Amino acid sequence: MQRFKENPLITKQMITPSQANFSVCGVFNCGATIYNKQIVLLLRVAESYIQDDPTKVIVPQIDPQTKKTIAISFDKTDSRYDFSDSRVIKKHKTTVALTSLSHLRRAYSDDGINFVIDDKPWIEGDDITEIWGVEDPRITKISNNYFITYTAVSNLGIFTNLIKTTDFFSFERLGTLFVTDNKDVAIFPEKIKGKYQTYHRPVPTDIGTPNIWLAKSPDLIHWGEHQKVLTVKDEGLTKGRVGAGAPSIKTPFGWLQIYHVADATNNYHLKALMTDLTDPAKIIAKTHQPLLKPERDYEQNGFFKNVVFANGIIERETEFIVYYGAADDKIAAAKIKKADLYERLGFKND
Amino acid sequence: MQRFKENPLITKQMITPSQANFSVCGVFNCGATIYNKQIVLLLRVAESYIQDDPTKVIVPQIDPQTKKTIAISFDKTDSRYDFSDSRVIKKHKTTVALTSLSHLRRAYSDDGINFVIDDKPWIEGDDITEIWGVEDPRITKISNNYFITYTAVSNLGIFTNLIKTTDFFSFERLGTLFVTDNKDVAIFPEKIKGKYQTYHRPVPTDIGTPNIWLAKSPDLIHWGEHQKVLTVKDEGLTKGRVGAGAPSIKTPFGWLQIYHVADATNNYHLKALMTDLTDPAKIIAKTHQPLLKPERDYEQNGFFKNVVFANGIIERETEFIVYYGAADDKIAAAKIKKADLYERLGFKND
C-alpha cells in the first residue's frame, strides 16, 4: 500500500475539545463513506480532563440519566490501582475506568486529503452501555440509509450498538446488536441470500481467542446463524486478536475484507481476504504478507504504540483508499490499486 | 424449599457409560418438562476415560468430522499444565481441555421421584462449537414444540446452541444463538408484545461481571434488543456470577424466575425474582434470602463442591418442583408451595 505523503492527515491538534476543561488525546479509527459527493469520515475523538492535580487522575464518564459528563477521581498514590496501561485504570487486574472518553465527530473532504472537521461531537455516549464512550465506527450504506455500528464501552463491558442516519445530521439509535464482549462489527452493504450479514468479533474469556465470526439477520436488529470465519490460529498465532475492518466491498472476485491482526504484544498489521460472493463465511483467498504494518514514526509512536487500525475504506474507480488510525491518536491514509490488490489475492482482471 | 427425602434422586452409579472405556463422573444440571403425561428430565451426563496410566490424563473430545470421540493425552509431569481444577486442564492460565465430556440423556418418571433413564446418550457434541461437549439444557415448550437451549463448549469458547423436538425422539439442530462466552439461556414459553424473549448471560472479559440480560427475537433464531436485567452488583457482590435457571413461569403476579448466584469462591445459591408480565427486563420483586444453598453433604461434596444449580422446574397445581444439580455430580429435587413463594416475593393470593 502506498501511504499518502500528507500523512498523518488528521491529528489531535486539529480537533476542538468538546469542553473547556478537556484536552484531546487522540483522533483515530474513523469510519468512511461518500455522502453528498464528499468523503465523510466519522472520527473517533478521545478526550480526557486537563489534569491539574499531579497526585490524581481524573477521568470522564457519561451519566446515563443526565447525558452529561461527570468526573471520577483516582488517587495516584493508592497502590490498589494500576496506571501502567495508558488506556485504562485497573484494580485487582479488572479495568475500572478508561483514561479517556471517546465520541464520534464528522469530517468532510472533497479531495480525501484536506478535511473540514466539525467543532462539536456528533454522537456521544448515551445509555448504560456507553458511559465510558463510543468508539471505532463502521459505516454501511444500504440503499439511502447509512448504518453505523460502533463499540460501546461501559462498566458492564464492551458492546456493539447501531445507529441509522440518512443525512449525517439527525440519527436514530437502534440499540445493542452484540453483547459483552464483542466489537469489530462490519455489516455487509447488501443482503446475501435474503439476509443481512455481518462480521463480528466476540471475545471468549479463558478458552479460545478473539476470532472473526459471521452472523445473519432478517432486519439488521436481530442476529443469529453464527459461523466461524477466521481465527487467530489461522494467522499462525496462539495468542492475539483478529477483527474485521471496514464493511466488505463487492468485487468481481468476491467480497473483499481488509482486516487487522494483533499479536500478543499488541503489534498490529492489516491483511486482506476475499470470500465467496454468496457465502461470506467462506474464505477463497488471503494475502500472505501484511498490506500495512507500523513502520513510520506516526504509526509506531503515539497514545498506544504500533497500531494500524482501518475501519474506513473508500472505493475509487481504480483504487481503494484506506483511512486508518495510527498509534491510537492520528488518522492516516494509504491507497492501493485494485488490480494490485486482486493480484496479491491471486485474482487477475482480464 | 423442602428437599425431597429421597435425595439425591439420580447419581452417577445409575448411569450406563456411553462407551466401555468411559466412566461417568457426574449426572447433574437437568432440564425438565412434561411430555406424554410424564416428567421428562434431560440429564447432563459427564464422562471421562477410565485412566489406567497414572502418569497421564487422557481426556475425550468429539471429532466434528467423524462425530466420534477421540482421546487427547496430557503428561501429568509436564509442569506447563495446571491440573488443580477438577473440571479443566490449563496451560499458561488458558483452559486447553475439559477433564470430562458431557452429553444429554433422557429420563422419564410418573411420580417425579423414580426415573427410568436411557442407557445411551440422546444429544451429543456435533459441530465445531461442541467438541468439548454439550451441557446444562433448558427446555421451553411453545405450542407443541420443545425448544432446548444448551451450553456448547469447544476450543473456540462457550456458546449457546438450540435444538427443537416434538417427541423427544427425533430432533432438529437450529444452530448457535449466542457466541463466546454466553450461557444460562432460558427462552420464555410465549411471545411477549409479539416477540420471543430470552434471558442470557454474556461473560465480559476484563470489564464488568457475568450478568443476566434479556434479548428478543422474531423467530427464535435471530436475537437482539438486549437489555440489562440483573447484575452481580444487584446481589451485593463485586465478583461472581448470576444466571437464569429454568425458563420463567407465568404466574398471576408476573414472570417467575428462579436464578442462581455464585460468589467469587464459586459458592452457589438459588433465589427467585418476579418481572412484569409485559416486560421481562423489569424486576418487580426479588427474594432477599436464598431459597436454597448447599447445606447437605450431597450438595457440599462432589465433583465440584458447593454447587446448587437448577435449570429444570415442573409446575404442579399448588407447588413447584425444582430439579437441581448438586455439587456437579448428582440430581436432587426440592419443592415449594406456590403461595409460600409468592408470599416471600411480597405477593398474596386472595
XYZ file of C-alpha atoms in Angstrom:
700
model
C 0.000 0.000 0.000
C 1.128 3.488 -0.734
C 0.890 5.873 2.188
C -0.299 9.417 1.487
C 2.645 11.813 1.524
C 0.459 14.208 3.540
C 0.224 11.698 6.443
C -0.854 11.986 9.141
C -3.964 13.643 7.701
C -5.749 14.442 10.956
C -4.103 14.969 14.336
C -5.376 15.916 17.756
C -4.105 19.472 17.291
C -6.803 19.901 14.624
C -9.657 18.924 16.969
C -11.533 21.426 19.112
C -12.114 19.944 22.591
C -15.795 19.378 23.337
C -15.490 21.026 26.767
C -13.205 23.784 28.032
C -11.684 21.503 30.697
C -10.971 18.703 28.188
C -7.876 18.040 26.135
C -7.944 15.855 23.052
C -5.700 12.820 23.453
C -6.373 11.324 20.074
C -8.343 11.256 16.836
C -8.238 7.863 15.134
C -10.143 4.760 13.893
C -12.609 6.519 11.598
C -15.494 5.169 9.568
C -15.638 6.415 5.972
C -18.270 6.787 3.276
C -19.386 9.003 0.423
C -22.265 11.404 1.159
C -23.340 14.322 -0.992
C -20.355 13.664 -3.308
C -17.951 14.291 -0.434
C -15.838 11.856 1.518
C -17.275 11.767 5.047
C -15.161 10.450 7.878
C -16.685 9.650 11.228
C -13.809 10.261 13.601
C -13.268 8.672 16.958
C -12.172 11.550 19.184
C -10.758 10.627 22.599
C -10.605 13.271 25.284
C -9.519 13.471 28.881
C -9.773 16.077 31.603
C -6.912 18.563 31.758
C -5.088 17.227 34.814
C -4.097 19.950 37.278
C -3.513 17.848 40.382
C -0.369 15.692 39.999
C -1.492 13.352 42.803
C -4.682 12.388 40.984
C -6.023 11.020 37.743
C -9.426 12.466 36.892
C -11.339 10.568 34.230
C -14.583 11.485 32.453
C -17.657 9.334 32.080
C -21.244 9.870 30.908
C -24.123 9.967 33.381
C -26.817 7.954 31.547
C -29.581 9.900 33.356
C -28.497 13.459 32.557
C -26.337 12.541 29.491
C -23.727 14.917 30.956
C -20.057 14.248 31.612
C -19.027 13.577 35.207
C -15.528 13.424 36.704
C -14.226 10.376 38.557
C -11.069 10.827 40.619
C -8.365 8.221 41.288
C -5.557 8.716 43.794
C -2.228 8.050 42.050
C -0.626 7.012 45.330
C -3.292 4.379 46.014
C -1.388 1.156 45.402
C -4.586 -0.802 44.697
C -4.735 0.908 41.298
C -2.599 0.061 38.276
C -1.946 3.023 35.938
C 0.663 1.250 33.758
C -1.542 0.953 30.611
C -2.071 4.409 29.072
C -5.625 3.476 28.070
C -7.097 2.085 31.283
C -7.001 2.096 35.081
C -7.072 -1.331 36.687
C -7.812 -2.547 40.198
C -7.115 -6.178 41.095
C -6.489 -6.827 37.354
C -10.003 -5.578 36.458
C -10.453 -2.454 34.348
C -12.323 0.081 36.497
C -12.033 3.124 34.211
C -10.791 4.303 30.847
C -8.408 7.249 30.967
C -10.227 8.889 28.059
C -13.794 9.242 26.807
C -14.443 8.862 23.077
C -17.182 10.368 20.953
C -17.828 10.374 17.194
C -17.320 13.512 15.135
C -17.896 14.290 11.466
C -15.283 15.442 8.944
C -15.803 16.234 5.231
C -13.482 16.403 2.265
C -13.588 16.941 -1.483
C -10.106 15.589 -2.189
C -9.808 12.919 0.518
C -6.790 14.694 1.984
C -7.964 18.004 3.426
C -10.877 17.696 5.817
C -13.262 20.203 7.349
C -13.850 18.905 10.858
C -16.899 19.683 13.000
C -16.005 21.588 16.139
C -18.518 19.618 18.228
C -19.286 15.924 18.793
C -21.981 14.296 16.688
C -22.622 11.028 18.565
C -21.823 10.748 22.272
C -22.287 8.106 24.933
C -25.940 7.917 25.888
C -27.224 4.790 27.621
C -25.849 2.434 30.288
C -23.782 0.535 27.702
C -21.984 3.743 26.652
C -20.974 5.548 29.846
C -17.284 5.076 29.025
C -17.768 6.256 25.462
C -18.417 5.296 21.859
C -15.584 4.110 19.617
C -14.482 2.763 16.227
C -17.479 3.435 13.933
C -18.086 1.500 10.707
C -20.466 2.931 8.113
C -22.508 0.698 5.802
C -24.635 2.282 3.103
C -27.745 0.247 2.298
C -29.951 1.963 -0.307
C -30.234 5.524 1.045
C -29.606 4.671 4.682
C -26.269 4.780 6.433
C -25.978 2.238 9.235
C -23.251 2.948 11.742
C -22.028 0.234 14.097
C -19.740 1.296 16.904
C -18.132 -0.048 20.032
C -19.954 0.955 23.226
C -17.904 0.767 26.406
C -19.098 0.888 29.982
C -18.593 -0.682 33.393
C -20.839 -3.508 32.080
C -18.359 -4.485 29.355
C -17.879 -3.945 25.629
C -20.891 -3.924 23.286
C -21.694 -3.097 19.675
C -24.528 -0.633 19.133
C -26.202 0.568 15.931
C -27.280 3.970 14.647
C -29.044 4.883 11.406
C -28.830 8.161 9.545
C -29.924 9.323 6.129
C -28.291 12.763 6.161
C -25.395 12.690 8.646
C -27.362 15.223 10.669
C -30.211 13.563 12.547
C -29.846 9.938 13.593
C -31.825 7.148 15.172
C -30.434 4.866 17.890
C -31.233 1.227 17.118
C -29.872 -0.360 20.288
C -27.372 -3.071 21.128
C -26.617 -5.703 18.467
C -23.977 -7.727 20.292
C -23.254 -8.035 23.987
C -20.147 -8.355 26.143
C -17.524 -8.535 24.792
C -17.966 -8.020 21.069
C -16.542 -5.412 18.659
C -15.289 -5.067 15.055
C -18.831 -5.379 13.699
C -18.882 -4.700 9.933
C -22.265 -5.064 8.215
C -22.323 -6.020 4.525
C -23.813 -3.427 2.125
C -26.488 -5.753 0.731
C -28.489 -8.819 1.641
C -26.993 -12.151 0.623
C -29.434 -14.991 0.036
C -32.192 -12.844 1.505
C -30.451 -11.914 4.749
C -28.284 -9.121 6.064
C -24.812 -10.312 7.024
C -22.164 -9.001 9.373
C -18.752 -9.885 10.636
C -18.330 -9.625 14.384
C -15.604 -10.428 16.857
C -16.734 -11.978 20.153
C -14.107 -12.295 22.878
C -14.154 -15.512 24.889
C -12.848 -15.479 28.448
C -10.476 -18.315 29.240
C -10.943 -20.694 26.292
C -10.023 -19.716 22.748
C -9.129 -16.423 21.100
C -10.940 -13.362 19.706
C -11.900 -14.575 16.214
C -13.956 -13.242 13.301
C -17.486 -14.705 13.049
C -20.328 -14.170 10.586
C -23.913 -13.536 11.705
C -27.124 -13.121 9.681
C -30.243 -11.057 10.223
C -33.675 -10.547 8.686
C -33.848 -6.905 9.824
C -30.391 -5.613 10.986
C -31.649 -5.704 14.613
C -31.857 -9.412 15.471
C -28.781 -11.531 14.661
C -28.043 -15.248 14.607
C -26.826 -18.188 12.465
C -23.291 -17.594 13.708
C -20.449 -19.153 11.716
C -16.696 -19.089 12.233
C -14.800 -17.147 9.573
C -11.173 -16.547 10.624
C -9.273 -17.412 13.786
C -6.082 -16.217 15.406
C -4.693 -19.700 14.765
C -5.387 -19.252 11.028
C -2.885 -16.377 11.212
C -0.245 -18.667 12.689
C -0.583 -17.196 16.185
C -1.527 -18.815 19.506
C -2.447 -15.532 21.213
C -3.600 -12.165 19.875
C -6.660 -10.948 18.005
C -8.148 -10.709 14.550
C -11.012 -8.408 13.603
C -12.837 -7.096 10.558
C -12.104 -3.574 9.376
C -14.481 -1.569 7.208
C -17.551 -3.274 5.727
C -16.592 -5.718 2.974
C -16.594 -4.407 -0.597
C -18.133 -6.286 -3.513
C -15.609 -7.073 -6.260
C -15.785 -9.225 -9.389
C -13.922 -11.936 -7.464
C -15.748 -11.952 -4.145
C -16.272 -9.856 -1.027
C -13.056 -8.017 -0.170
C -12.275 -7.500 3.513
C -9.249 -5.657 4.865
C -8.873 -6.895 8.426
C -6.448 -6.427 11.276
C -4.259 -8.865 13.143
C -2.720 -8.035 16.513
C -0.158 -10.310 18.107
C 0.233 -10.992 21.837
C 2.315 -7.810 22.220
C -0.395 -5.637 20.590
C 1.590 -5.182 17.398
C -0.958 -4.631 14.622
C -0.925 -5.204 10.885
C -3.502 -5.152 8.079
C -4.221 -8.003 5.697
C -6.868 -8.731 3.062
C -9.118 -11.679 2.424
C -11.704 -12.481 -0.209
C -14.822 -14.556 0.426
C -17.320 -16.224 -1.826
C -19.916 -13.709 -3.088
C -22.749 -15.983 -1.980
C -21.163 -17.019 1.332
C -19.105 -14.510 3.341
C -18.111 -17.281 5.786
C -16.154 -19.000 3.028
C -12.668 -17.540 2.519
C -11.419 -18.095 -1.018
C -8.175 -16.092 -0.837
C -5.975 -14.326 1.697
C -2.848 -12.180 1.444
C 0.186 -13.921 2.893
C 2.135 -10.805 3.800
C 0.744 -7.775 5.639
C -0.628 -4.969 3.470
C 0.446 -2.433 6.066
C 2.345 -2.615 9.323
C 3.610 0.082 11.695
C 6.792 1.403 10.066
C 6.538 5.188 10.183
C 7.080 7.222 13.323
C 3.406 8.304 13.375
C 2.388 4.623 13.382
C 4.948 3.439 15.881
C 4.607 6.242 18.427
C 1.531 7.817 19.977
C -1.127 7.180 22.608
C -0.646 3.421 22.131
C 2.346 2.242 20.102
C 2.434 0.181 16.899
C -1.236 0.284 15.986
C -2.591 0.490 12.440
C -6.358 0.019 12.503
C -8.558 0.587 9.434
C -12.343 0.784 9.805
C -12.927 3.104 6.842
C -12.320 2.423 3.146
C -13.331 4.492 0.120
C -13.635 2.787 -3.245
C -12.465 4.813 -6.256
C -12.597 3.767 -9.899
C -9.219 2.029 -9.932
C -8.100 2.103 -6.315
C -9.076 1.811 -2.680
C -8.251 4.486 -0.117
C -7.816 3.081 3.370
C -8.206 5.527 6.254
C -6.538 4.149 9.344
C -5.860 5.032 12.931
C -2.133 5.302 13.643
C -0.807 4.616 17.152
C -4.293 5.303 18.569
C -4.051 9.082 18.150
C -3.911 10.136 14.479
C -5.596 9.416 11.178
C -3.532 8.488 8.145
C -4.388 7.121 4.711
C -2.901 4.750 2.188
C -4.038 3.659 -1.229
C -3.737 0.504 -3.244
C -4.605 -0.106 -6.885
C -7.475 -2.558 -7.240
C -5.574 -4.623 -9.804
C -2.550 -4.880 -7.480
C -4.635 -5.990 -4.520
C -6.572 -8.517 -6.598
C -3.298 -9.900 -7.916
C -1.889 -10.241 -4.395
C -5.004 -12.277 -3.643
C -4.397 -14.438 -6.710
C -7.017 -12.875 -8.998
C -6.329 -11.276 -12.378
C -8.575 -8.887 -14.257
C -8.804 -9.882 -17.900
C -37.777 -25.017 49.936
C -38.369 -28.529 51.061
C -35.829 -31.066 49.796
C -37.103 -34.452 48.705
C -36.354 -37.046 51.376
C -35.290 -39.392 48.547
C -32.418 -37.031 47.567
C -30.204 -37.388 45.677
C -32.641 -38.746 43.097
C -30.150 -39.581 40.356
C -26.481 -40.410 40.853
C -23.688 -41.451 38.529
C -23.999 -45.066 39.704
C -27.397 -45.143 37.944
C -25.959 -44.097 34.556
C -24.668 -46.593 31.979
C -21.443 -45.235 30.441
C -21.809 -44.442 26.729
C -18.588 -46.311 25.880
C -16.880 -49.290 27.504
C -13.732 -47.268 28.257
C -15.691 -44.391 29.851
C -16.642 -43.843 33.452
C -19.449 -41.496 34.442
C -18.148 -38.642 36.610
C -21.463 -36.928 37.101
C -25.122 -36.550 36.224
C -26.462 -33.087 37.041
C -27.977 -29.789 35.770
C -31.042 -31.236 34.037
C -33.744 -29.562 32.008
C -37.301 -30.611 32.894
C -40.692 -30.648 31.222
C -43.920 -32.632 30.929
C -44.262 -34.861 27.862
C -46.853 -37.579 27.363
C -48.094 -37.001 30.951
C -44.668 -37.957 32.308
C -41.986 -35.768 33.822
C -39.078 -35.771 31.378
C -35.646 -34.753 32.581
C -32.874 -34.038 30.127
C -29.785 -35.004 32.093
C -26.311 -33.631 31.645
C -24.081 -36.698 31.851
C -20.345 -36.053 32.186
C -17.933 -38.841 31.359
C -14.194 -39.332 31.270
C -11.888 -42.059 30.062
C -11.040 -44.740 32.602
C -7.497 -43.691 33.459
C -5.061 -46.599 33.527
C -1.767 -44.720 33.220
C -1.007 -42.769 36.443
C 1.482 -40.507 34.620
C -1.135 -39.242 32.177
C -4.528 -37.597 31.983
C -6.479 -38.754 28.939
C -9.453 -36.594 28.031
C -12.204 -37.185 25.455
C -13.342 -34.790 22.761
C -15.581 -35.006 19.700
C -14.121 -35.021 16.192
C -16.532 -32.723 14.313
C -15.814 -34.559 11.026
C -16.492 -38.137 12.116
C -18.670 -37.221 15.172
C -16.657 -39.846 17.065
C -14.866 -39.488 20.384
C -11.097 -39.105 20.286
C -8.602 -39.277 23.153
C -6.219 -36.437 23.980
C -3.325 -37.216 26.302
C -1.669 -34.850 28.804
C 1.516 -35.691 30.682
C 0.903 -35.153 34.419
C 4.597 -34.416 34.984
C 4.625 -31.635 32.363
C 4.870 -28.519 34.517
C 3.360 -26.301 31.799
C -0.031 -27.809 32.611
C -2.181 -26.961 35.631
C -4.410 -29.819 36.830
C -5.559 -28.130 40.066
C -9.201 -27.505 38.959
C -11.067 -30.840 38.763
C -13.028 -29.608 35.748
C -10.327 -28.282 33.411
C -6.692 -28.509 32.331
C -4.946 -25.170 31.943
C -1.769 -24.098 30.200
C -0.447 -20.567 30.782
C -3.740 -19.768 32.561
C -5.759 -20.714 29.457
C -8.125 -23.684 29.514
C -6.850 -26.177 26.926
C -9.137 -29.114 27.765
C -12.045 -30.202 29.929
C -11.417 -33.305 32.017
C -14.859 -34.654 31.095
C -17.170 -34.682 28.076
C -20.873 -34.061 28.634
C -23.844 -35.258 26.611
C -27.604 -35.012 27.159
C -29.642 -38.065 28.120
C -33.362 -38.602 28.655
C -35.035 -39.782 31.867
C -38.776 -40.341 32.493
C -40.898 -40.521 35.605
C -44.527 -40.848 36.632
C -44.030 -39.706 40.217
C -41.179 -37.219 39.813
C -39.005 -39.278 42.138
C -38.243 -42.577 40.407
C -36.825 -42.181 36.918
C -36.289 -44.593 34.051
C -33.041 -43.447 32.466
C -31.991 -44.122 28.866
C -28.870 -46.259 28.654
C -27.495 -44.236 25.725
C -26.922 -40.534 25.005
C -29.628 -38.589 23.183
C -27.814 -35.390 22.151
C -24.035 -35.377 21.777
C -21.447 -32.848 20.643
C -21.649 -32.437 16.891
C -20.159 -29.326 15.297
C -17.026 -27.223 15.908
C -18.711 -25.342 18.766
C -19.398 -28.612 20.634
C -16.192 -30.659 20.510
C -15.811 -30.417 24.302
C -19.434 -31.355 24.865
C -22.981 -30.157 25.415
C -24.163 -29.073 28.859
C -26.942 -27.613 31.009
C -30.081 -27.950 28.849
C -33.185 -25.814 29.360
C -36.486 -26.927 27.838
C -39.143 -24.432 26.731
C -42.471 -25.712 25.465
C -44.030 -23.420 22.862
C -47.297 -24.844 21.489
C -46.372 -28.451 20.611
C -42.671 -27.822 20.115
C -39.996 -28.263 22.747
C -37.053 -25.902 22.284
C -33.882 -26.940 24.060
C -31.078 -24.449 24.634
C -27.804 -25.821 25.900
C -24.241 -24.757 26.519
C -21.832 -25.797 23.752
C -18.175 -25.929 24.735
C -15.145 -26.160 22.485
C -11.653 -24.813 21.993
C -13.370 -21.767 20.410
C -15.128 -20.818 23.661
C -18.554 -21.197 25.245
C -21.701 -20.882 23.098
C -25.434 -21.450 23.404
C -26.997 -23.672 20.741
C -30.633 -24.574 20.083
C -32.425 -27.829 19.288
C -36.115 -28.422 18.561
C -38.058 -31.616 19.174
C -41.730 -32.513 19.148
C -41.452 -36.060 20.503
C -38.204 -36.324 22.492
C -37.061 -38.830 19.885
C -36.026 -37.051 16.672
C -34.664 -33.525 16.882
C -33.553 -30.683 14.651
C -30.381 -28.656 15.230
C -31.093 -24.923 14.908
C -27.552 -23.602 15.284
C -25.793 -21.138 17.563
C -27.896 -18.435 19.235
C -25.210 -16.700 21.286
C -21.454 -16.655 20.855
C -18.438 -16.669 23.161
C -18.917 -16.603 26.069
C -22.632 -16.897 26.784
C -24.671 -19.462 28.728
C -27.731 -19.697 31.008
C -30.081 -19.053 28.085
C -33.719 -19.530 29.163
C -36.353 -18.835 26.499
C -39.801 -17.676 27.637
C -42.722 -20.023 26.838
C -44.687 -17.449 24.849
C -44.216 -14.296 22.811
C -44.476 -11.043 24.712
C -45.570 -8.000 22.723
C -45.169 -10.027 19.540
C -41.630 -11.245 20.149
C -39.919 -14.246 21.658
C -37.866 -13.364 24.719
C -34.920 -14.982 26.446
C -32.627 -14.409 29.350
C -28.958 -14.918 28.579
C -25.713 -14.439 30.441
C -22.822 -12.994 28.425
C -19.409 -13.015 30.098
C -17.285 -9.905 29.610
C -13.501 -10.223 29.744
C -11.824 -7.614 31.919
C -14.592 -5.061 32.500
C -17.756 -5.906 34.401
C -19.289 -9.158 35.602
C -21.372 -12.000 34.140
C -24.909 -10.536 34.367
C -28.395 -11.554 33.246
C -29.593 -9.842 30.037
C -32.842 -10.030 28.078
C -32.914 -10.465 24.291
C -35.840 -10.536 21.859
C -36.420 -12.403 18.611
C -38.972 -12.585 15.810
C -38.217 -16.267 15.103
C -36.155 -17.850 17.954
C -33.089 -17.874 15.651
C -32.073 -14.204 15.380
C -31.733 -12.266 18.654
C -31.289 -8.614 19.567
C -32.741 -5.659 21.543
C -30.530 -6.578 24.501
C -31.448 -5.116 27.878
C -29.807 -5.481 31.267
C -31.908 -7.412 33.798
C -29.860 -8.328 36.890
C -26.212 -7.771 37.756
C -23.784 -9.291 40.240
C -23.723 -5.873 41.925
C -27.513 -6.056 42.400
C -26.795 -9.115 44.569
C -24.414 -7.115 46.746
C -21.305 -8.735 45.275
C -18.320 -7.245 43.433
C -17.211 -10.536 41.859
C -19.063 -13.733 40.980
C -21.869 -14.627 38.605
C -25.622 -14.562 38.243
C -27.568 -16.589 35.692
C -31.112 -17.605 34.832
C -32.268 -21.106 35.725
C -35.203 -22.813 34.032
C -37.420 -20.810 31.647
C -39.565 -18.311 33.547
C -43.049 -19.416 34.579
C -46.151 -17.274 34.112
C -47.924 -16.516 37.389
C -50.798 -14.194 38.288
C -48.207 -11.718 39.612
C -45.607 -11.757 36.851
C -42.947 -13.972 35.288
C -41.298 -16.091 37.988
C -37.608 -16.865 37.563
C -35.531 -18.996 39.926
C -31.943 -17.982 39.249
C -28.535 -18.768 40.649
C -25.917 -16.597 42.281
C -22.301 -17.719 42.660
C -19.841 -15.732 44.726
C -16.138 -15.277 43.972
C -15.366 -18.610 45.674
C -17.899 -20.495 43.480
C -20.366 -20.915 46.337
C -23.820 -21.134 44.740
C -27.327 -20.363 45.954
C -30.764 -20.080 44.367
C -33.046 -17.059 44.567
C -36.294 -16.005 42.911
C -37.378 -12.877 41.127
C -40.607 -11.745 39.516
C -40.791 -9.490 36.464
C -43.577 -7.525 34.868
C -45.748 -9.780 32.664
C -45.384 -7.380 29.749
C -41.676 -6.636 30.285
C -39.318 -9.386 31.495
C -36.495 -6.836 31.827
C -38.415 -5.109 34.629
C -37.944 -6.791 38.013
C -40.884 -6.126 40.324
C -39.864 -8.366 43.248
C -36.919 -10.421 44.462
C -36.365 -12.772 47.399
C -33.940 -11.334 49.924
C -32.710 -14.625 51.333
C -31.602 -17.636 49.288
C -34.296 -20.210 48.528
C -31.688 -22.964 48.607
C -27.991 -23.095 49.405
C -25.554 -26.005 49.747
C -26.222 -27.452 53.205
C -26.475 -31.201 52.714
C -23.478 -33.428 52.161
C -24.633 -34.247 48.610
C -24.661 -30.514 47.822
C -21.411 -29.670 49.555
C -19.306 -32.573 48.289
C -18.889 -33.990 44.798
C -17.165 -33.320 41.512
C -17.189 -29.592 42.297
C -18.104 -28.518 45.823
C -20.968 -26.299 46.995
C -22.972 -26.076 43.795
C -26.768 -26.000 43.600
C -27.818 -25.265 40.025
C -31.436 -25.506 38.851
C -32.247 -25.450 35.134
C -35.414 -27.546 35.375
C -38.694 -26.711 37.118
C -42.031 -28.548 36.995
C -45.192 -26.638 37.837
C -47.849 -28.583 39.773
C -51.259 -27.339 40.823
C -50.150 -25.860 44.136
C -46.372 -26.189 44.084
C -43.179 -26.030 42.039
C -40.712 -28.897 41.902
C -37.165 -27.711 41.314
C -34.719 -30.283 39.918
C -31.180 -29.196 40.619
C -27.628 -30.309 40.104
C -25.841 -30.889 43.411
C -22.053 -30.497 43.622
C -21.819 -31.014 39.839
C -22.415 -34.765 40.003
C -25.940 -35.626 41.212
C -29.532 -34.590 40.676
C -31.709 -33.660 43.619
C -35.131 -32.048 43.929
C -36.899 -29.653 46.253
C -40.426 -28.316 46.284
C -42.013 -25.092 47.347
C -45.693 -24.204 47.689
C -46.722 -21.543 45.193
C -48.421 -19.496 47.900
C -45.279 -19.589 50.066
C -43.016 -18.489 47.223
C -45.388 -15.719 46.153
C -45.535 -14.515 49.741
C -41.753 -14.472 50.008
C -41.826 -12.253 46.921
C -44.402 -9.969 48.553
C -47.489 -11.223 46.702
C -50.595 -12.653 48.323
C -53.267 -14.763 46.686
C -56.709 -13.570 47.725
